[in-house]
Amino acid sequence: PFVGQNFFRGIVINQDLPFGKDAAYQLLKGTTYNWRRLLLCLGRRLFAFFNRLTSEERETVLIIDDSTYDRSRSKMVELLCRVWDHSSGRFLKGFRMLTVCWSDGASCLPLDFSLLSSADAKKRLCDSQKPVDKRCCAHQRRTEATAKATEHLENMVKRIRSAGIRAHYLLMDSWFTMPATVTALAKHIDVIGMVKKSPKIFYRYNGHAMDLMNIDGKLKKRRGRAKILASTLVRLKGGRQVKLVFVRDKRKKDWLALLSTDTSLPDADVVRIYGKRWDIEVFFKMAKQHLKLAKEIQCRDFDALIAHTSICLLYTSDAADDRRGVVLWGGGGGCLRGGGGGGGG
């Protein structure tokens, strides 16, 4: 993508390369390469570099979100399924790419991802037929692809923290901020997330089980055009105490609710820190539009999709002895951290 060529023109029919197309496809389709470990190791090195440049007073966060991996024109891709695209409001063929990123508010580092198919075999358009050893990474990836997204969240956070990467908070949108998920993740890191308005999700408020709308009706709102309307402490089903912060929705005459497991955090800080979640949305846009994620390669092999996605998430850095800095995709596109040198991709 950096030289304006796709995989076919840049590698398959390129006679100037010192290797052939078979070597490239063999690398992508390999079943024993631990691409997850490579991505996490590089993320740890970059985290150590950025952490020295980041003030201790600035909150660093982990961000969990998913995005559609569109393969609408495909028919025989392994584990291909029908997924719901929230942006277009329709079903398409492809995968859900569940991703965890680290951010300090200025830079966004992808640390782990999982390409998810459907746990329901009826929704999968093409099952896996490639024979793989159950001890290799390929078998583990295929097992993960057919599990629910919420089953991966705690394992992802544990892997990242065991690698020595630290963050103050974990940010999630309303699709993941469920009481059971929050309780499990809060054992490892404080959680801040948007709460879904649902009559089926209950919180214990003043000794009574109430949904979010009923809790909002019991609270006394701030007068005028205050952005933060109210806040209160509630308990989840497991007994954990959390804070709910109700804020004004600028798009319409309504309100939104944020949940924080750190009950000592001021209301304004809860809103401000949650705003850093937008970094992962910018990252998805950069990966798809500039690095041609899901468009640049047309392999049917599931291992090749994992390998190509990992390569797209890896970052371009200068040589070890060149101290100009590290090039990465940041909040507003290509940016240079470390001073000096030229910006961009």
PDB file of C-alpha atoms in Angstrom, residues 15-269:
ATOM      1  CA  GLN A  15       9.987 -10.070 -11.119  1.00  0.00           C
ATOM      2  CA  ASP A  16      12.327  -7.805  -9.146  1.00  0.00           C
ATOM      3  CA  LEU A  17      11.783  -9.523  -5.793  1.00  0.00           C
ATOM      4  CA  PRO A  18      14.379 -12.013  -4.495  1.00  0.00           C
ATOM      5  CA  PHE A  19      11.621 -14.535  -3.680  1.00  0.00           C
ATOM      6  CA  GLY A  20       8.706 -16.018  -5.581  1.00  0.00           C
ATOM      7  CA  LYS A  21       4.976 -15.911  -5.003  1.00  0.00           C
ATOM      8  CA  ASP A  22       4.977 -19.446  -3.595  1.00  0.00           C
ATOM      9  CA  ALA A  23       7.236 -18.348  -0.740  1.00  0.00           C
ATOM     10  CA  ALA A  24       4.907 -15.442   0.052  1.00  0.00           C
ATOM     11  CA  TYR A  25       1.804 -17.640   0.075  1.00  0.00           C
ATOM     12  CA  GLN A  26       3.582 -20.301   2.128  1.00  0.00           C
ATOM     13  CA  LEU A  27       4.433 -17.693   4.753  1.00  0.00           C
ATOM     14  CA  LEU A  28       0.862 -16.393   4.916  1.00  0.00           C
ATOM     15  CA  LYS A  29      -0.703 -19.852   5.063  1.00  0.00           C
ATOM     16  CA  GLY A  30       1.713 -21.231   7.662  1.00  0.00           C
ATOM     17  CA  THR A  31       0.003 -22.867  10.627  1.00  0.00           C
ATOM     18  CA  THR A  32       2.834 -22.596  13.172  1.00  0.00           C
ATOM     19  CA  TYR A  33       3.661 -18.874  13.021  1.00  0.00           C
ATOM     20  CA  ASN A  34       2.598 -17.061  16.181  1.00  0.00           C
ATOM     21  CA  TRP A  35       1.514 -13.730  14.701  1.00  0.00           C
ATOM     22  CA  ARG A  36      -0.220 -12.766  17.958  1.00  0.00           C
ATOM     23  CA  ARG A  37       3.054 -13.056  19.850  1.00  0.00           C
ATOM     24  CA  LEU A  38       4.890 -10.991  17.236  1.00  0.00           C
ATOM     25  CA  LEU A  39       2.294  -8.211  17.396  1.00  0.00           C
ATOM     26  CA  LEU A  40       2.324  -8.177  21.196  1.00  0.00           C
ATOM     27  CA  CYS A  41       6.132  -8.149  21.412  1.00  0.00           C
ATOM     28  CA  LEU A  42       6.403  -5.194  19.035  1.00  0.00           C
ATOM     29  CA  GLY A  43       3.596  -3.415  20.891  1.00  0.00           C
ATOM     30  CA  ARG A  44       5.487  -3.905  24.153  1.00  0.00           C
ATOM     31  CA  ARG A  45       8.645  -2.341  22.681  1.00  0.00           C
ATOM     32  CA  LEU A  46       6.714   0.662  21.364  1.00  0.00           C
ATOM     33  CA  PHE A  47       4.804   0.975  24.632  1.00  0.00           C
ATOM     34  CA  ALA A  48       8.098   1.236  26.537  1.00  0.00           C
ATOM     35  CA  PHE A  49       9.216   3.977  24.119  1.00  0.00           C
ATOM     36  CA  PHE A  50       5.961   5.965  24.336  1.00  0.00           C
ATOM     37  CA  ASN A  51       5.672   5.499  28.091  1.00  0.00           C
ATOM     38  CA  ARG A  52       8.923   7.412  28.600  1.00  0.00           C
ATOM     39  CA  LEU A  53       7.460  10.321  26.633  1.00  0.00           C
ATOM     40  CA  THR A  54       4.119  10.332  28.441  1.00  0.00           C
ATOM     41  CA  SER A  55       3.531  12.305  31.620  1.00  0.00           C
ATOM     42  CA  GLU A  56       2.573  10.274  34.683  1.00  0.00           C
ATOM     43  CA  GLU A  57      -0.420  12.576  35.161  1.00  0.00           C
ATOM     44  CA  ARG A  58      -1.913  11.575  31.784  1.00  0.00           C
ATOM     45  CA  GLU A  59      -4.192   8.546  31.929  1.00  0.00           C
ATOM     46  CA  THR A  60      -3.306   5.701  29.574  1.00  0.00           C
ATOM     47  CA  VAL A  61      -6.069   3.353  28.498  1.00  0.00           C
ATOM     48  CA  LEU A  62      -6.796   0.048  26.821  1.00  0.00           C
ATOM     49  CA  ILE A  63      -9.616   0.197  24.279  1.00  0.00           C
ATOM     50  CA  ILE A  64     -11.724  -2.772  23.200  1.00  0.00           C
ATOM     51  CA  ASP A  65     -13.888  -2.583  20.110  1.00  0.00           C
ATOM     52  CA  ASP A  66     -14.842  -4.600  17.044  1.00  0.00           C
ATOM     53  CA  SER A  67     -15.129  -3.712  13.387  1.00  0.00           C
ATOM     54  CA  THR A  68     -16.437  -5.533  10.336  1.00  0.00           C
ATOM     55  CA  TYR A  69     -13.947  -7.414   8.165  1.00  0.00           C
ATOM     56  CA  ASP A  70     -15.778  -7.225   4.841  1.00  0.00           C
ATOM     57  CA  ARG A  71     -15.471 -10.118   2.357  1.00  0.00           C
ATOM     58  CA  SER A  72     -18.788  -9.589   0.579  1.00  0.00           C
ATOM     59  CA  ARG A  73     -17.527 -10.866  -2.770  1.00  0.00           C
ATOM     60  CA  SER A  74     -16.147 -14.103  -1.330  1.00  0.00           C
ATOM     61  CA  LYS A  75     -17.852 -17.494  -1.319  1.00  0.00           C
ATOM     62  CA  MET A  76     -15.300 -20.110  -0.211  1.00  0.00           C
ATOM     63  CA  VAL A  77     -13.312 -18.336   2.512  1.00  0.00           C
ATOM     64  CA  GLU A  78     -12.796 -20.460   5.606  1.00  0.00           C
ATOM     65  CA  LEU A  79     -15.284 -19.724   8.423  1.00  0.00           C
ATOM     66  CA  LEU A  80     -16.982 -17.017   6.355  1.00  0.00           C
ATOM     67  CA  CYS A  81     -20.274 -15.958   7.955  1.00  0.00           C
ATOM     68  CA  ARG A  82     -22.984 -13.315   7.876  1.00  0.00           C
ATOM     69  CA  VAL A  83     -22.234 -10.392  10.200  1.00  0.00           C
ATOM     70  CA  TRP A  84     -24.282  -7.318  11.022  1.00  0.00           C
ATOM     71  CA  ASP A  85     -22.717  -4.022   9.946  1.00  0.00           C
ATOM     72  CA  HIS A  86     -23.893  -1.279  12.313  1.00  0.00           C
ATOM     73  CA  SER A  87     -22.696   1.553  10.066  1.00  0.00           C
ATOM     74  CA  SER A  88     -24.665   0.437   7.000  1.00  0.00           C
ATOM     75  CA  GLY A  89     -27.507  -1.247   8.885  1.00  0.00           C
ATOM     76  CA  ARG A  90     -27.391  -4.502   6.912  1.00  0.00           C
ATOM     77  CA  PHE A  91     -25.881  -7.968   6.920  1.00  0.00           C
ATOM     78  CA  LEU A  92     -22.713  -8.665   4.940  1.00  0.00           C
ATOM     79  CA  LYS A  93     -20.355 -11.574   4.439  1.00  0.00           C
ATOM     80  CA  GLY A  94     -17.131 -11.455   6.422  1.00  0.00           C
ATOM     81  CA  PHE A  95     -15.902 -11.486  10.013  1.00  0.00           C
ATOM     82  CA  ARG A  96     -15.885  -9.345  13.158  1.00  0.00           C
ATOM     83  CA  MET A  97     -12.408  -8.113  14.031  1.00  0.00           C
ATOM     84  CA  LEU A  98     -12.236  -7.805  17.818  1.00  0.00           C
ATOM     85  CA  THR A  99      -9.255  -5.564  18.669  1.00  0.00           C
ATOM     86  CA  VAL A 100      -7.535  -4.266  21.793  1.00  0.00           C
ATOM     87  CA  CYS A 101      -5.474  -1.076  21.519  1.00  0.00           C
ATOM     88  CA  TRP A 102      -3.380   0.938  23.964  1.00  0.00           C
ATOM     89  CA  SER A 103      -3.657   4.724  23.838  1.00  0.00           C
ATOM     90  CA  ASP A 104      -2.280   7.711  25.697  1.00  0.00           C
ATOM     91  CA  GLY A 105      -4.650  10.105  23.927  1.00  0.00           C
ATOM     92  CA  ALA A 106      -2.125  10.925  21.197  1.00  0.00           C
ATOM     93  CA  SER A 107      -1.026   7.536  19.830  1.00  0.00           C
ATOM     94  CA  CYS A 108      -2.843   4.250  19.331  1.00  0.00           C
ATOM     95  CA  LEU A 109      -1.060   0.880  19.479  1.00  0.00           C
ATOM     96  CA  PRO A 110      -2.892  -2.330  18.438  1.00  0.00           C
ATOM     97  CA  LEU A 111      -1.871  -5.114  20.806  1.00  0.00           C
ATOM     98  CA  ASP A 112      -4.176  -8.030  20.085  1.00  0.00           C
ATOM     99  CA  PHE A 113      -7.008  -9.012  17.760  1.00  0.00           C
ATOM    100  CA  SER A 114      -9.235 -11.930  16.885  1.00  0.00           C
ATOM    101  CA  LEU A 115     -11.157 -12.565  13.660  1.00  0.00           C
ATOM    102  CA  LEU A 116     -14.541 -13.843  14.783  1.00  0.00           C
ATOM    103  CA  SER A 117     -16.923 -15.968  12.782  1.00  0.00           C
ATOM    104  CA  SER A 118     -20.252 -17.112  14.206  1.00  0.00           C
ATOM    105  CA  ALA A 119     -20.727 -19.489  17.138  1.00  0.00           C
ATOM    106  CA  ASP A 120     -23.842 -20.776  15.357  1.00  0.00           C
ATOM    107  CA  ALA A 121     -22.876 -23.270  12.638  1.00  0.00           C
ATOM    108  CA  LYS A 122     -26.026 -22.384  10.678  1.00  0.00           C
ATOM    109  CA  LYS A 123     -24.773 -18.815  10.181  1.00  0.00           C
ATOM    110  CA  ARG A 124     -21.381 -19.895   8.848  1.00  0.00           C
ATOM    111  CA  LEU A 125     -21.344 -19.980   5.054  1.00  0.00           C
ATOM    112  CA  CYS A 126     -18.182 -22.062   4.787  1.00  0.00           C
ATOM    113  CA  ASP A 127     -16.698 -24.256   7.519  1.00  0.00           C
ATOM    114  CA  SER A 128     -13.003 -24.941   8.006  1.00  0.00           C
ATOM    115  CA  GLN A 129     -11.748 -27.941   6.031  1.00  0.00           C
ATOM    116  CA  LYS A 130      -7.997 -27.463   6.376  1.00  0.00           C
ATOM    117  CA  PRO A 131      -6.395 -30.213   8.501  1.00  0.00           C
ATOM    118  CA  VAL A 132      -4.319 -28.643  11.279  1.00  0.00           C
ATOM    119  CA  ASP A 133      -2.528 -29.996  14.330  1.00  0.00           C
ATOM    120  CA  LYS A 134      -4.464 -29.275  17.530  1.00  0.00           C
ATOM    121  CA  ARG A 135      -1.234 -28.119  19.205  1.00  0.00           C
ATOM    122  CA  CYS A 136      -0.482 -25.319  16.708  1.00  0.00           C
ATOM    123  CA  CYS A 137      -1.554 -21.675  16.611  1.00  0.00           C
ATOM    124  CA  ALA A 138      -3.856 -22.257  13.631  1.00  0.00           C
ATOM    125  CA  HIS A 139      -6.103 -24.595  15.617  1.00  0.00           C
ATOM    126  CA  GLN A 140      -6.290 -22.117  18.494  1.00  0.00           C
ATOM    127  CA  ARG A 141      -7.293 -19.295  16.130  1.00  0.00           C
ATOM    128  CA  ARG A 142     -10.039 -21.407  14.575  1.00  0.00           C
ATOM    129  CA  THR A 143     -11.380 -22.330  18.003  1.00  0.00           C
ATOM    130  CA  GLU A 144     -11.458 -18.656  18.987  1.00  0.00           C
ATOM    131  CA  ALA A 145     -13.260 -17.705  15.777  1.00  0.00           C
ATOM    132  CA  THR A 146     -16.297 -19.817  16.639  1.00  0.00           C
ATOM    133  CA  ALA A 147     -16.631 -18.561  20.241  1.00  0.00           C
ATOM    134  CA  LYS A 148     -18.575 -15.544  21.481  1.00  0.00           C
ATOM    135  CA  ALA A 149     -16.764 -12.199  21.548  1.00  0.00           C
ATOM    136  CA  THR A 150     -17.254 -11.723  25.291  1.00  0.00           C
ATOM    137  CA  GLU A 151     -15.322 -14.936  25.969  1.00  0.00           C
ATOM    138  CA  HIS A 152     -12.127 -13.371  24.568  1.00  0.00           C
ATOM    139  CA  LEU A 153     -12.091 -10.083  26.458  1.00  0.00           C
ATOM    140  CA  GLU A 154     -10.656 -11.258  29.773  1.00  0.00           C
ATOM    141  CA  ASN A 155      -8.015 -13.446  28.094  1.00  0.00           C
ATOM    142  CA  MET A 156      -6.910 -10.537  25.902  1.00  0.00           C
ATOM    143  CA  VAL A 157      -6.535  -8.207  28.879  1.00  0.00           C
ATOM    144  CA  LYS A 158      -4.625 -10.844  30.841  1.00  0.00           C
ATOM    145  CA  ARG A 159      -2.206 -11.456  27.954  1.00  0.00           C
ATOM    146  CA  ILE A 160      -1.530  -7.743  27.553  1.00  0.00           C
ATOM    147  CA  ARG A 161      -0.953  -7.146  31.252  1.00  0.00           C
ATOM    148  CA  SER A 162       1.272 -10.217  31.579  1.00  0.00           C
ATOM    149  CA  ALA A 163       3.451  -8.737  28.809  1.00  0.00           C
ATOM    150  CA  GLY A 164       4.201  -5.763  31.077  1.00  0.00           C
ATOM    151  CA  ILE A 165       1.921  -3.239  29.329  1.00  0.00           C
ATOM    152  CA  ARG A 166       0.152  -1.049  31.858  1.00  0.00           C
ATOM    153  CA  ALA A 167      -2.891   1.204  31.563  1.00  0.00           C
ATOM    154  CA  HIS A 168      -5.119   3.016  34.031  1.00  0.00           C
ATOM    155  CA  TYR A 169      -8.498   2.185  32.520  1.00  0.00           C
ATOM    156  CA  LEU A 170     -10.219  -0.092  30.019  1.00  0.00           C
ATOM    157  CA  LEU A 171     -12.681   1.626  27.661  1.00  0.00           C
ATOM    158  CA  MET A 172     -15.613  -0.114  25.964  1.00  0.00           C
ATOM    159  CA  ASP A 173     -18.766   0.882  24.128  1.00  0.00           C
ATOM    160  CA  SER A 174     -22.278  -0.241  25.001  1.00  0.00           C
ATOM    161  CA  TRP A 175     -21.986  -3.558  23.117  1.00  0.00           C
ATOM    162  CA  PHE A 176     -19.529  -4.876  25.711  1.00  0.00           C
ATOM    163  CA  THR A 177     -20.456  -2.970  28.893  1.00  0.00           C
ATOM    164  CA  MET A 178     -22.657  -5.671  30.410  1.00  0.00           C
ATOM    165  CA  PRO A 179     -22.704  -6.313  34.180  1.00  0.00           C
ATOM    166  CA  ALA A 180     -21.166  -9.799  33.935  1.00  0.00           C
ATOM    167  CA  THR A 181     -18.441  -8.623  31.547  1.00  0.00           C
ATOM    168  CA  VAL A 182     -17.636  -5.576  33.672  1.00  0.00           C
ATOM    169  CA  THR A 183     -17.377  -7.702  36.818  1.00  0.00           C
ATOM    170  CA  ALA A 184     -14.951 -10.109  35.137  1.00  0.00           C
ATOM    171  CA  LEU A 185     -12.739  -7.402  33.624  1.00  0.00           C
ATOM    172  CA  ALA A 186     -12.718  -5.223  36.752  1.00  0.00           C
ATOM    173  CA  LYS A 187     -10.633  -7.920  38.493  1.00  0.00           C
ATOM    174  CA  HIS A 188      -7.702  -6.862  36.294  1.00  0.00           C
ATOM    175  CA  ILE A 189      -8.295  -3.180  35.461  1.00  0.00           C
ATOM    176  CA  ASP A 190     -10.830  -0.421  36.130  1.00  0.00           C
ATOM    177  CA  VAL A 191     -13.495  -0.182  33.426  1.00  0.00           C
ATOM    178  CA  ILE A 192     -15.194   2.857  31.889  1.00  0.00           C
ATOM    179  CA  GLY A 193     -17.895   2.178  29.322  1.00  0.00           C
ATOM    180  CA  MET A 194     -21.075   3.396  27.718  1.00  0.00           C
ATOM    181  CA  VAL A 195     -24.172   1.672  29.157  1.00  0.00           C
ATOM    182  CA  LYS A 196     -26.932   0.327  26.951  1.00  0.00           C
ATOM    183  CA  LYS A 197     -30.498   1.466  27.638  1.00  0.00           C
ATOM    184  CA  SER A 198     -32.342  -1.794  28.089  1.00  0.00           C
ATOM    185  CA  PRO A 199     -35.290  -2.836  30.278  1.00  0.00           C
ATOM    186  CA  LYS A 200     -33.629  -6.249  30.685  1.00  0.00           C
ATOM    187  CA  ILE A 201     -30.436  -4.986  32.403  1.00  0.00           C
ATOM    188  CA  PHE A 202     -30.839  -4.227  36.104  1.00  0.00           C
ATOM    189  CA  TYR A 203     -28.729  -2.447  38.709  1.00  0.00           C
ATOM    190  CA  ARG A 204     -29.322  -2.327  42.469  1.00  0.00           C
ATOM    191  CA  TYR A 205     -30.190   1.237  43.445  1.00  0.00           C
ATOM    192  CA  ASN A 206     -31.299   2.089  46.996  1.00  0.00           C
ATOM    193  CA  GLY A 207     -31.874  -1.587  47.698  1.00  0.00           C
ATOM    194  CA  HIS A 208     -34.087  -2.170  44.629  1.00  0.00           C
ATOM    195  CA  ALA A 209     -33.333  -3.775  41.257  1.00  0.00           C
ATOM    196  CA  MET A 210     -33.978  -1.113  38.627  1.00  0.00           C
ATOM    197  CA  ASP A 211     -33.151  -0.601  34.957  1.00  0.00           C
ATOM    198  CA  LEU A 212     -31.282   2.428  33.667  1.00  0.00           C
ATOM    199  CA  MET A 213     -34.384   4.400  32.684  1.00  0.00           C
ATOM    200  CA  ASN A 214     -35.968   4.034  36.126  1.00  0.00           C
ATOM    201  CA  ILE A 215     -32.740   5.095  37.827  1.00  0.00           C
ATOM    202  CA  ASP A 216     -32.624   8.201  35.633  1.00  0.00           C
ATOM    203  CA  GLY A 217     -36.171   9.085  36.663  1.00  0.00           C
ATOM    204  CA  LYS A 218     -35.233   8.952  40.363  1.00  0.00           C
ATOM    205  CA  LEU A 219     -32.268  11.315  40.090  1.00  0.00           C
ATOM    206  CA  LYS A 220     -32.333  15.068  40.509  1.00  0.00           C
ATOM    207  CA  LYS A 221     -30.854  16.699  37.387  1.00  0.00           C
ATOM    208  CA  ARG A 222     -28.598  19.724  37.322  1.00  0.00           C
ATOM    209  CA  ARG A 223     -30.287  22.890  36.124  1.00  0.00           C
ATOM    210  CA  GLY A 224     -29.647  24.790  32.916  1.00  0.00           C
ATOM    211  CA  ARG A 225     -27.570  23.450  30.020  1.00  0.00           C
ATOM    212  CA  ALA A 226     -25.227  21.373  32.136  1.00  0.00           C
ATOM    213  CA  LYS A 227     -23.387  18.714  30.114  1.00  0.00           C
ATOM    214  CA  ILE A 228     -23.286  16.340  33.080  1.00  0.00           C
ATOM    215  CA  LEU A 229     -26.846  15.859  34.311  1.00  0.00           C
ATOM    216  CA  ALA A 230     -26.390  13.627  37.361  1.00  0.00           C
ATOM    217  CA  SER A 231     -24.417  10.736  38.848  1.00  0.00           C
ATOM    218  CA  THR A 232     -25.061   8.008  41.393  1.00  0.00           C
ATOM    219  CA  LEU A 233     -23.610   4.818  42.856  1.00  0.00           C
ATOM    220  CA  VAL A 234     -25.221   1.457  42.105  1.00  0.00           C
ATOM    221  CA  ARG A 235     -24.285  -2.187  42.522  1.00  0.00           C
ATOM    222  CA  LEU A 236     -23.998  -4.863  39.881  1.00  0.00           C
ATOM    223  CA  LYS A 237     -25.415  -8.348  40.229  1.00  0.00           C
ATOM    224  CA  GLY A 238     -22.202  -9.673  41.778  1.00  0.00           C
ATOM    225  CA  GLY A 239     -22.250  -6.948  44.421  1.00  0.00           C
ATOM    226  CA  ARG A 240     -19.580  -4.701  42.925  1.00  0.00           C
ATOM    227  CA  GLN A 241     -20.214  -0.977  43.397  1.00  0.00           C
ATOM    228  CA  VAL A 242     -19.921   1.216  40.288  1.00  0.00           C
ATOM    229  CA  LYS A 243     -20.676   4.811  39.381  1.00  0.00           C
ATOM    230  CA  LEU A 244     -23.209   5.835  36.736  1.00  0.00           C
ATOM    231  CA  VAL A 245     -22.736   9.246  35.124  1.00  0.00           C
ATOM    232  CA  PHE A 246     -25.613  10.668  33.065  1.00  0.00           C
ATOM    233  CA  VAL A 247     -24.599  13.152  30.364  1.00  0.00           C
ATOM    234  CA  ARG A 248     -26.526  15.196  27.820  1.00  0.00           C
ATOM    235  CA  ASP A 249     -26.681  13.791  24.285  1.00  0.00           C
ATOM    236  CA  LYS A 250     -25.770  16.591  21.859  1.00  0.00           C
ATOM    237  CA  ARG A 251     -27.268  14.817  18.850  1.00  0.00           C
ATOM    238  CA  LYS A 252     -30.822  14.775  20.194  1.00  0.00           C
ATOM    239  CA  LYS A 253     -32.840  15.734  23.242  1.00  0.00           C
ATOM    240  CA  ASP A 254     -31.859  12.705  25.232  1.00  0.00           C
ATOM    241  CA  TRP A 255     -29.202  11.460  27.628  1.00  0.00           C
ATOM    242  CA  LEU A 256     -26.400   8.919  27.689  1.00  0.00           C
ATOM    243  CA  ALA A 257     -24.989   6.989  30.641  1.00  0.00           C
ATOM    244  CA  LEU A 258     -21.378   6.063  31.400  1.00  0.00           C
ATOM    245  CA  LEU A 259     -20.289   3.407  33.891  1.00  0.00           C
ATOM    246  CA  SER A 260     -17.057   3.554  35.891  1.00  0.00           C
ATOM    247  CA  THR A 261     -15.757   0.926  38.311  1.00  0.00           C
ATOM    248  CA  ASP A 262     -13.522   3.606  39.839  1.00  0.00           C
ATOM    249  CA  THR A 263     -16.096   5.251  42.092  1.00  0.00           C
ATOM    250  CA  SER A 264     -13.618   7.896  43.332  1.00  0.00           C
ATOM    251  CA  LEU A 265     -13.145   9.318  39.836  1.00  0.00           C
ATOM    252  CA  PRO A 266     -14.883  12.728  39.375  1.00  0.00           C
ATOM    253  CA  ASP A 267     -17.768  12.852  36.911  1.00  0.00           C
ATOM    254  CA  ALA A 268     -15.962  15.212  34.533  1.00  0.00           C
ATOM    255  CA  ASP A 269     -12.928  12.905  34.419  1.00  0.00           C
TER     256      ASP A 269
END
